[in-house]
Amino acid sequence: MDVDFVCALATRPAGRLTRRDVARALLAVPSGVALVALPDLRRALLAAGNPLSRAFWESAKATLGAIEAGVATVGDVQRWLESTGTEPILMTQGYFVWPEEDERGPVTAEMHGLLVAHLEERVAAGEIDPDALAGGDPEARAAYEELQERWLTRPLPDGRVPERAVHDEQDEELFAAWDEEEAFALAELRRILGGLPGRPEPPVAELDAAGARLRELLAEPGYPANVLRACAGLDDRPMPRDDRELWLEVAAGIAGPVADLPESGDELLEFADLERRLSEEDLTLANLCAIQHADWLAAVTALARLGPGVLASPERIARLIAESEDIESEEQDQDEDELEATEGFFRSVVPLWACLGIVDAGGVLTPLGWWGLPEALERAWTPAE
């Protein structure tokens, strides 16, 4: 741990090193090593004509000492790093959060680097006082936060808004990961179903009757009709003319909701009421969206193996998922809390299944459900053409 180490890490010569460069290097090695190296590092920078400041070196010694003593929190260390004057604030007043360094995509890394460069310019112009930040000056901290908030929300010369560009990249990464997981789950579903003997033919009479009943139900106001419409995305488009097609779309929507409930005029007021309990509709959709691909896969393939007449209650489904050999999980031995969580999610599913005739009034899998659940799940996971 010497000045050459800091220069290599920062890719700058000693005369151009910033407080942030030095702080990041000190945090990159064990605190004891950094404390021992601190005096020599300070002398080396003084010789290079870049002494930094007494306030910085004192804050570095205090922070490293607290780390070595085991009394520094992660927040303490982060705030010290931010007090260098050129470290972007981890979470801004507007709740923008920078991803960890090893989780940043190309756009996010670019924006982070541009903000660091902008802050360096502001320090050089005297708009940011790192010594005041190191001393815990609240006004300096507030000005520092406001400066970064402005930069994040204003267009760059090329028209991009940094905050929006980072969020867009994160969304793209999230959607890509989701699509990859869904494609894998679909392949596994097809593999497992392909290995089962004698998949059933669609029970035509039961399917037609269930489709007709479903069409009548969807015309009603309130729960469960509003949730089923949202799941299938039927609030923004006409229903399919064919009852079987309608049934499959709604059944698939339960496993992969495609829309949310329509907004009401007082939604903003309700959202601001933190003590307001979730409605049955909101809770149901939240639970449906919380079920992982692996859990759907385990539940549906288990029921496909067991066939009609098997109990498909939330408690039973939670056990089937926990005991499934079709999915790999780091938590094979699920505790009671995890089982209860899974059971709670499917407590919202089973009543919707009953509306479609997938299970009967007693929660028992029907011949229609035996045929239709795998079909619906495959449809939910198959990309639209």
PDB file of C-alpha atoms in Angstrom, residues 5 34 42 52 59 78 92 116-117 141 146 184 191 195 207 215 247 254 289 303 306 311 323-324 333 360 366:
ATOM      1  CA  PHE A   5      -0.719   1.399  -5.659  1.00  0.00           C
ATOM      2  CA  ALA A  34      -4.089   1.203   5.379  1.00  0.00           C
ATOM      3  CA  ARG A  42       0.752  11.502   3.005  1.00  0.00           C
ATOM      4  CA  LEU A  52      -4.655  17.211  -0.103  1.00  0.00           C
ATOM      5  CA  SER A  59     -10.910  11.968   8.699  1.00  0.00           C
ATOM      6  CA  GLN A  78     -19.989   5.348   2.745  1.00  0.00           C
ATOM      7  CA  THR A  92     -30.099  10.723  -3.336  1.00  0.00           C
ATOM      8  CA  VAL A 116     -17.457  11.959 -10.902  1.00  0.00           C
ATOM      9  CA  ALA A 117     -15.860  14.182 -13.556  1.00  0.00           C
ATOM     10  CA  ARG A 141     -23.832  18.282   2.762  1.00  0.00           C
ATOM     11  CA  GLU A 146     -28.716  19.160  -4.258  1.00  0.00           C
ATOM     12  CA  PHE A 184     -35.632 -21.962 -19.217  1.00  0.00           C
ATOM     13  CA  ARG A 191     -39.341 -31.667 -21.112  1.00  0.00           C
ATOM     14  CA  GLY A 195     -41.845 -37.588 -20.296  1.00  0.00           C
ATOM     15  CA  LEU A 207     -64.137 -26.784 -21.440  1.00  0.00           C
ATOM     16  CA  ARG A 215     -67.685 -15.167 -20.078  1.00  0.00           C
ATOM     17  CA  TRP A 247     -60.624 -19.799 -20.993  1.00  0.00           C
ATOM     18  CA  ILE A 254     -53.268 -16.216 -13.623  1.00  0.00           C
ATOM     19  CA  CYS A 289     -46.790 -11.610  -9.293  1.00  0.00           C
ATOM     20  CA  LEU A 303     -50.486 -31.909 -10.367  1.00  0.00           C
ATOM     21  CA  LEU A 306     -50.940 -36.892  -9.840  1.00  0.00           C
ATOM     22  CA  LEU A 311     -56.275 -32.206  -3.495  1.00  0.00           C
ATOM     23  CA  GLU A 323     -40.828 -31.694  -2.123  1.00  0.00           C
ATOM     24  CA  SER A 324     -40.407 -31.238  -5.881  1.00  0.00           C
ATOM     25  CA  ASP A 333     -35.203 -27.857   3.238  1.00  0.00           C
ATOM     26  CA  ASP A 360     -63.890 -27.930  -7.667  1.00  0.00           C
ATOM     27  CA  THR A 366     -60.735 -31.629 -12.035  1.00  0.00           C
TER      28      THR A 366
END
